[in-house]
Structures are given as structure tokens and as C-alpha cells.
Short mmCIF file of C-alpha atoms in Angstrom, two decimals:
data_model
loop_
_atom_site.label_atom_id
_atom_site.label_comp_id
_atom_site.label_asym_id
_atom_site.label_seq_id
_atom_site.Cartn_x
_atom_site.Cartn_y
_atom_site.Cartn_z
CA UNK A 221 97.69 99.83 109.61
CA UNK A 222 100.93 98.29 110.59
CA UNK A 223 103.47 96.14 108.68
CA UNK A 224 104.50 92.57 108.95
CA UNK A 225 108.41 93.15 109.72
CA UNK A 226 108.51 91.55 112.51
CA UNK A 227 107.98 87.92 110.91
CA UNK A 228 108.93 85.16 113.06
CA UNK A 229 110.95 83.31 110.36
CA UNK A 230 114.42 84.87 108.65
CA UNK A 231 114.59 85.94 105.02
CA UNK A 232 116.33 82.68 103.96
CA UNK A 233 113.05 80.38 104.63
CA UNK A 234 110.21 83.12 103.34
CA UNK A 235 107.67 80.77 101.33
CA UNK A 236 108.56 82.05 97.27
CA UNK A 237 105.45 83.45 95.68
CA UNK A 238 105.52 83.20 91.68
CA UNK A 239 106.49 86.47 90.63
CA UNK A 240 104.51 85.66 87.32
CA UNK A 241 101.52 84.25 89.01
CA UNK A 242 98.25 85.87 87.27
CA UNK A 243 96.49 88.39 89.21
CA UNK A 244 93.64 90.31 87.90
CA UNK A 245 93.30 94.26 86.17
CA UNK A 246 92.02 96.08 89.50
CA UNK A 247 93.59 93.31 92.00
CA UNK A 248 93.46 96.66 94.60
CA UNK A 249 90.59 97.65 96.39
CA UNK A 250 90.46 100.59 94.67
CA UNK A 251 90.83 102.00 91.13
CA UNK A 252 94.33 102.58 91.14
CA UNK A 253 94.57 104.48 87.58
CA UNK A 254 91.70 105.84 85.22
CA UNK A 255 89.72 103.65 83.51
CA UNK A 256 91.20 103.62 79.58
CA UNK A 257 88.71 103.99 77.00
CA UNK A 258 87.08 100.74 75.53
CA UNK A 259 88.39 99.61 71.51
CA UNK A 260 85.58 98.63 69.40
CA UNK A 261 86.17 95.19 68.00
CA UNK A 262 86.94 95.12 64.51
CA UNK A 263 84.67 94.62 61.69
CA UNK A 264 84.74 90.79 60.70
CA UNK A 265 85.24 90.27 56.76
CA UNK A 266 82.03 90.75 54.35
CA UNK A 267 79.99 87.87 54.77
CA UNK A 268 81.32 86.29 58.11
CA UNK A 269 78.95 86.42 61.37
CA UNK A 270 80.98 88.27 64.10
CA UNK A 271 82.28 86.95 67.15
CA UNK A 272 79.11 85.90 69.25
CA UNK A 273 77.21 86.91 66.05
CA UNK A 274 73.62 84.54 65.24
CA UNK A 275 75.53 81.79 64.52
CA UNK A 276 76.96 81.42 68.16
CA UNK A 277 73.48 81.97 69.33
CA UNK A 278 70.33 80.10 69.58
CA UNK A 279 67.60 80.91 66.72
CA UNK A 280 65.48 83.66 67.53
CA UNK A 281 68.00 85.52 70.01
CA UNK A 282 69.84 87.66 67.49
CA UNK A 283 71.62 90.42 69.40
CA UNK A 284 70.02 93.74 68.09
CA UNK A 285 72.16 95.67 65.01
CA UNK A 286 72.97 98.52 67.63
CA UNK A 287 73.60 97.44 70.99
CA UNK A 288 77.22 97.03 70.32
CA UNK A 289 77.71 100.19 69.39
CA UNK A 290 75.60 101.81 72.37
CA UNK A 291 77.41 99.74 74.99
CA UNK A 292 80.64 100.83 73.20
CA UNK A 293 79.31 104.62 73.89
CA UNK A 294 78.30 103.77 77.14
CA UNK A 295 81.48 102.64 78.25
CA UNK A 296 83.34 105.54 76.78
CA UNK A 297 81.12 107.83 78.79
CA UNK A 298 81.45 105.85 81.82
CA UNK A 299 85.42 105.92 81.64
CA UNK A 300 85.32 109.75 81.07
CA UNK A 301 83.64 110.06 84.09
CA UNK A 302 86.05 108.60 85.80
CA UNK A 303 88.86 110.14 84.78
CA UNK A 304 86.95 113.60 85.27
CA UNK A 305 85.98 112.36 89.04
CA UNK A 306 90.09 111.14 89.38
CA UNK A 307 91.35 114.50 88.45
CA UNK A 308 89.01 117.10 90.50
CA UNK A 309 89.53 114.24 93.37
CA UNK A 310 93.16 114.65 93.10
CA UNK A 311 93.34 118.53 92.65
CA UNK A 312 90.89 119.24 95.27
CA UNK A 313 89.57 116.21 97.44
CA UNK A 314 87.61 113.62 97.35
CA UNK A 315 84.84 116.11 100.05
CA UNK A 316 85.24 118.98 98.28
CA UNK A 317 84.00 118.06 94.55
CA UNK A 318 80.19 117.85 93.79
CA UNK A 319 79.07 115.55 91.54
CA UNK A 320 77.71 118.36 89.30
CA UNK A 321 81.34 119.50 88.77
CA UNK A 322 82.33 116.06 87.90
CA UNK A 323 79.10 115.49 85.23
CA UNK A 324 80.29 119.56 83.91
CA UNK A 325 83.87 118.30 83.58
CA UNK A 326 83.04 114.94 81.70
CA UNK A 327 80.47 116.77 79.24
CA UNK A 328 77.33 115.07 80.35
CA UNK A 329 73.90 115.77 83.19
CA UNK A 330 74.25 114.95 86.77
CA UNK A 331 71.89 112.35 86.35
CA UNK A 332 74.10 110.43 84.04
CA UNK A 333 76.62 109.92 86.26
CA UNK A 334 74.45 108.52 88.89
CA UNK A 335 73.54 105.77 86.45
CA UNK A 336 76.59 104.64 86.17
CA UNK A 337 77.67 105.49 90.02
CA UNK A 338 74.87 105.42 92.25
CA UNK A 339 76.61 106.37 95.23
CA UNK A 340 79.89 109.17 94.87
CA UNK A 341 81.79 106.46 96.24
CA UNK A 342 81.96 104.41 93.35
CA UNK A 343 83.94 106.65 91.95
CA UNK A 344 87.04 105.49 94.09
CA UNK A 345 85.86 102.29 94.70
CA UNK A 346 83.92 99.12 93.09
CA UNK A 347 81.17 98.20 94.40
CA UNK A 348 82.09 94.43 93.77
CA UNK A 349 86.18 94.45 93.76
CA UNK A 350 87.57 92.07 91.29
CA UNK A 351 90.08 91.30 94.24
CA UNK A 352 87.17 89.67 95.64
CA UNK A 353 86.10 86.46 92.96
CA UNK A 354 90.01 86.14 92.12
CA UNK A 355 90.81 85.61 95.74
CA UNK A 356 88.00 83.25 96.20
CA UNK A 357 88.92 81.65 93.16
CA UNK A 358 92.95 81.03 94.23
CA UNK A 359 91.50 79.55 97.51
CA UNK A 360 88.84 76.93 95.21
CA UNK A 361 91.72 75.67 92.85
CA UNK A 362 94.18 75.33 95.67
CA UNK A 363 95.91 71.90 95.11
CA UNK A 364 95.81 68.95 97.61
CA UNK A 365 97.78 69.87 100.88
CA UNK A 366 98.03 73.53 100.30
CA UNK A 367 96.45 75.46 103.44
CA UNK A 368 93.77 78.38 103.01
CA UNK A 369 96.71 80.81 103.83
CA UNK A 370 98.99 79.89 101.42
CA UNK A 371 96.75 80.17 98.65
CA UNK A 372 94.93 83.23 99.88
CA UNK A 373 98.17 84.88 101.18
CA UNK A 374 100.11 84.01 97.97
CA UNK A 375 97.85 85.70 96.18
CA UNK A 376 97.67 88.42 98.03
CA UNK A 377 101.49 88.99 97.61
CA UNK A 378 101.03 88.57 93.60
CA UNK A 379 97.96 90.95 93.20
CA UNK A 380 99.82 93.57 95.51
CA UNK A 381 102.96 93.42 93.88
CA UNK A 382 101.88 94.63 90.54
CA UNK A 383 100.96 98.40 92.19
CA UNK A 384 104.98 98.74 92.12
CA UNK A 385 104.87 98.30 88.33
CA UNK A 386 105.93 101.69 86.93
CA UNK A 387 102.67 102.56 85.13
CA UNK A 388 100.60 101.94 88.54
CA UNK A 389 103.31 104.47 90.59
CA UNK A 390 101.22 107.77 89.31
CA UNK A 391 97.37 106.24 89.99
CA UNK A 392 98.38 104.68 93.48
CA UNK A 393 99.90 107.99 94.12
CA UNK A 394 96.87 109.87 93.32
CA UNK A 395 94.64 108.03 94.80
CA UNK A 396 96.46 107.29 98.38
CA UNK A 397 96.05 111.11 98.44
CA UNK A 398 92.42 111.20 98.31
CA UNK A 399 91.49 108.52 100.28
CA UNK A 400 93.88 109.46 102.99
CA UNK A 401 92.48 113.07 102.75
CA UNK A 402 88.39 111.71 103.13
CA UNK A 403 87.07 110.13 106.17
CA UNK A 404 83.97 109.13 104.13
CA UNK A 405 86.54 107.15 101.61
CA UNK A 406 88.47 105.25 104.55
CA UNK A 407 85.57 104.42 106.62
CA UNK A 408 84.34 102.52 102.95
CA UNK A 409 87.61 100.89 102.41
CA UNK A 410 87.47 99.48 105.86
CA UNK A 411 84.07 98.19 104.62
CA UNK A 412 85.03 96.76 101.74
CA UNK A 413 88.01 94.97 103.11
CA UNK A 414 84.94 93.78 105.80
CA UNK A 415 82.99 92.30 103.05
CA UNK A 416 86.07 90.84 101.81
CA UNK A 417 87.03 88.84 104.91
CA UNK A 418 83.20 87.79 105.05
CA UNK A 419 83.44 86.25 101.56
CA UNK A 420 86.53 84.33 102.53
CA UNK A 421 85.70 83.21 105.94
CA UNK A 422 82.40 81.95 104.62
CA UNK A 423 83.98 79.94 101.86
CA UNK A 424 86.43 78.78 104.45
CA UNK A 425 83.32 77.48 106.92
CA UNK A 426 81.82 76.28 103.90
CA UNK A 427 84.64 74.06 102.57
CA UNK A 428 85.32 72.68 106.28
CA UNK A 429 82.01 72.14 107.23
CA UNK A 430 82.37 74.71 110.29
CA UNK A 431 80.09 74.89 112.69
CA UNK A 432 78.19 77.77 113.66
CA UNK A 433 79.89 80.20 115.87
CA UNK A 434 82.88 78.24 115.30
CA UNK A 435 86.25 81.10 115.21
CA UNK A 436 88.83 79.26 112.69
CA UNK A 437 87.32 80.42 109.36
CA UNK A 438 87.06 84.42 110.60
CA UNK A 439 90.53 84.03 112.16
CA UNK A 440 92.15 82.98 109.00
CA UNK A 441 90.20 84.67 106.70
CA UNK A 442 90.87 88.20 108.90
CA UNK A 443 95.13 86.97 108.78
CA UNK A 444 95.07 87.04 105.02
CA UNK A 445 93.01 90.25 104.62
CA UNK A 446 95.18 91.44 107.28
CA UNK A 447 98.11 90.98 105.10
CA UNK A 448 96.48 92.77 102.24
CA UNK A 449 95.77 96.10 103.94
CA UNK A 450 99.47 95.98 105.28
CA UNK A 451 100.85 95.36 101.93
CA UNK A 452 98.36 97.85 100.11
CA UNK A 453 99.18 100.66 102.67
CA UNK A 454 102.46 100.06 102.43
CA UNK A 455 102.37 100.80 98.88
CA UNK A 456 100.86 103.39 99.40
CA UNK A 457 103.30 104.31 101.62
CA UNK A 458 106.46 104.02 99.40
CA UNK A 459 104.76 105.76 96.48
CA UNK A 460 103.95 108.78 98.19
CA UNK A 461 107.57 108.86 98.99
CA UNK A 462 108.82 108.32 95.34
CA UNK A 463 109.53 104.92 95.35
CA UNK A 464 108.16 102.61 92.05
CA UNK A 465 108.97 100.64 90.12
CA UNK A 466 111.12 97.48 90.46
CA UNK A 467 112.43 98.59 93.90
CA UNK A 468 108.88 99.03 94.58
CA UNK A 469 107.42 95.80 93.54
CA UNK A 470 110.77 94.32 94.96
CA UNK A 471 109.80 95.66 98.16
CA UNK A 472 106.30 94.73 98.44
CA UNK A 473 107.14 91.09 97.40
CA UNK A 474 109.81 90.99 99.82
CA UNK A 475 107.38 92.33 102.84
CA UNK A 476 104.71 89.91 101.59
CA UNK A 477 106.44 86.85 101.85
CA UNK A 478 107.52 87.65 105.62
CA UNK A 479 103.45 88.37 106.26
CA UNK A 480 102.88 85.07 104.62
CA UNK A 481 105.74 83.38 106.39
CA UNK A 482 104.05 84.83 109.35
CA UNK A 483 100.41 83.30 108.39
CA UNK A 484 102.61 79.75 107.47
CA UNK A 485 104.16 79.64 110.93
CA UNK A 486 100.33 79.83 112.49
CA UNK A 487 97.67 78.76 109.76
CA UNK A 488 99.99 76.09 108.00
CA UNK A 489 98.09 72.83 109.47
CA UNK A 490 94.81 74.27 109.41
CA UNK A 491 92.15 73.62 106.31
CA UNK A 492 94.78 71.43 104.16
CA UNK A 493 92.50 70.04 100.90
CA UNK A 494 92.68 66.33 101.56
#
């Protein structure tokens, strides 16, 4: 996938993006870094209910004395399969590991980690990406006379922008590695970043009462997703060549706000909140 550098508009009108602006754990398409084990809450003092405990609850629904503690376990074992599957991916390939290795190296049966990851895939990527309700949600809560593409794209440049944090550098690294080494893993990237621009062009169609078969929504929706594989590949890109942290992230917001300069220059008028 190609950059944005050749943005219509010069560096001293790019659109700013809030370099604090919240984007969510997992903003990538995929899992960029192992998942950390899960810390128990702690115990409340003798005598008090615990958070979400029978007194937040309505009578009759009290949660059962263990199922904290086996969801606790569950999540443990779910996270070292992950970081089993992340490690024989990286050493070897995504292809060339078996799911028995990965269920021998995280200590539990084959069938166990097919309950958690029905498909091998899964591994790498979620099967619902958090990228996808966060970006829907930037687009809802968009203020009055703020286009689809600013929202979306601003976004876009935020959630990106935190794979050049320094504790991100060694996950994107391992993982643009294995997904560039699999055709299996980029043909479901390419899906995923479908299913993306779905979601967004139907909200778009939704929110301005599109007709059928009309081409607005799927052409904006396809610019801003557009902008995310650029900026995610360009990571990539960068890491794999040693560069992270703030000249990373420095980078990335730099390139995004000439993409979304580009998508202002085009999209700007179009699907304004009145």
C-alpha cells in the first residue's frame, strides 16, 4: 500500500490532530504486543460486598462464589497462548507452526486453544477489532459541522500514532514480520480492513439517509480506511528499519495529517452534522 506524500496542501495548513486524543488498547488491526496477564482485583475489606457484589445486583442474581476466580484462570490461559503463538510465529512463521506446537508450548491440549481461537487466525488478529466500535464511535460524537472525514481520519491519525510509542516498537516489529511472511495472514487483514470500511460506510448511509446504490458513503468510508492501511504499513515500515519511538510517532502524525489534509481538500463539505 502506498503513502499519502503527495498531499495537495503544504505542511503549514495540515488540519492538527490532538496528540492526546484517547484512542483505544489494540487501536491496530492486529495484536501488536502479547497480551499481559490479567490482575485479580483485590479483596474488599471484611464485611464489604465487592465491586458488582449482591448489592449492585438485583435479588436472586448473586454472581456464583467462583466464577471470578475461573474467568481470572481463563484469561491467564488465554494470554499464555498468545504469547506462546507470538513467539513460534516470530521464530518460525506464521505457516509453519501447528497449533499443537503452540497448545505444547503454552502447557495446555490442542483443544483448549481452539476454545479460545477458533480459527489459527485469531491468533494475529481479533475477530472484532476494537479499532472498529472506537472509530464508529469518533464518527457518532462528532460535533456540529465536523465532516465524516475529519472525525474518522483524526482518529485514525491518533490510534496510529501510538504504534511509535517505544513499548509498541518490539510487537509491531514482530508482528509486521509474520504477517508480511503469510499470504493466509494478509489476505485476512485485507478482510478485516473490508469489514471495517463496511461498518463505516453503513453508518455513514445510515446517518445521511443514503439511498440505495448511492456511492458517497463507500467513497468516504474507503478514503479514511485508506488512510489507515497507509499509516499502519508505514509503521510497519519504519519499525522494521529501526525507527521508534518519538521520531516514530512524530513521523506517523506528521504523514497522517497530510492523508487527512488530503481527505479535507475532497470530503470536507460532504456529511457535515447539521
Amino acid at each position: 500500500m502506498t503513502g499519502v506524500a503527495g498531499a495537495l496542501t503544504t505542511a503549514a495548513s495540515l488540519p492538527q490532530v490532538e496528540e492526546s486524543a484517547p484512542a483505544p488498547a489494540g487501536a491496530a488491526v492486529i495484536r501488536a504486543v502479547p497480551a499481559p496477564e490479567p490482575v485479580a482485583p483485590p479483596a474488599p475489606p471484611r464485611g464489604q460486598p465487592a465491586e458488582g457484589d449482591a448489592e449492585d445486583r438485583p435479588r436472586g442474581r448473586r454472581k456464583p462464589r467462583g466464577q471470578g476466580i475461573r474467568e481470572h484462570r481463563r484469561q491467564q490461559t488465554r494470554a499464555r497462548i498468545v504469547d506462546a503463538a507470538t513467539d513460534l510465529f516470530d521464530a518460525r512463521g506464521f505457516d509453519a507452526v501447528s497449533v499443537v506446537e503452540i497448545a505444547q508450548r503454552a502447557g495446555v491440549v490442542e483443544k483448549t486453544v481452539f476454545n479460545h481461537f477458533p480459527v489459527k487466525e485469531g491468533l494475529v488478529f481479533d475477530a472484532d477489532p476494537p479499532m472498529r466500535a472506537a472509530l464508529l464511535d469518533a464518527v457518532r460524537r462528532r460535533p456540529a459541522g465536523e465532516s465524516v472525514a475529519a472525525a474518522a481520519g483524526s482518529f485514525v491519525v491518533a490510534a496510529v500514532s501510538l504504534l511509535g510509542t517505544p513499548e509498541a516498537a518490539d510487537g509491531v516489529a514482530r508482528m509486521a514480520r509474520v504477517i508480511r511472511g503469510s499470504r493466509t495472514l494478509q489476505v485476512r487483514e485485507r478482510e478485516i480492513l473490508g469489514e471495517l470500511t463496511t461498518s463505516l460506510a453503513d453508518l455513514i448511509a445510515e446517518e445521511t439517509a443514503a439511498r440505495p446504490g448511492q456511492i458517497e458513503p463507500w467513497l468516504a468510508a474507503h478514503a479514511v480506511l485508506g488512510l489507515y492501511a497507509s499509516l499502519l504499513e508505514l509503521a510497519r515500515d519504519r519499525v522494521l528499519a529501526g525507527v521508534s519511538g518519538p521520531e516514530l510517532a512524530a513521523e506517523l502524525r506528521h504523514q497522517g495529517r497530510r492523508g487527512l489534509a488530503l481527505l479535507q481538500f475532497g470530503l470536507a463539505g460532504y456529511a457535515k452534522r447539521r
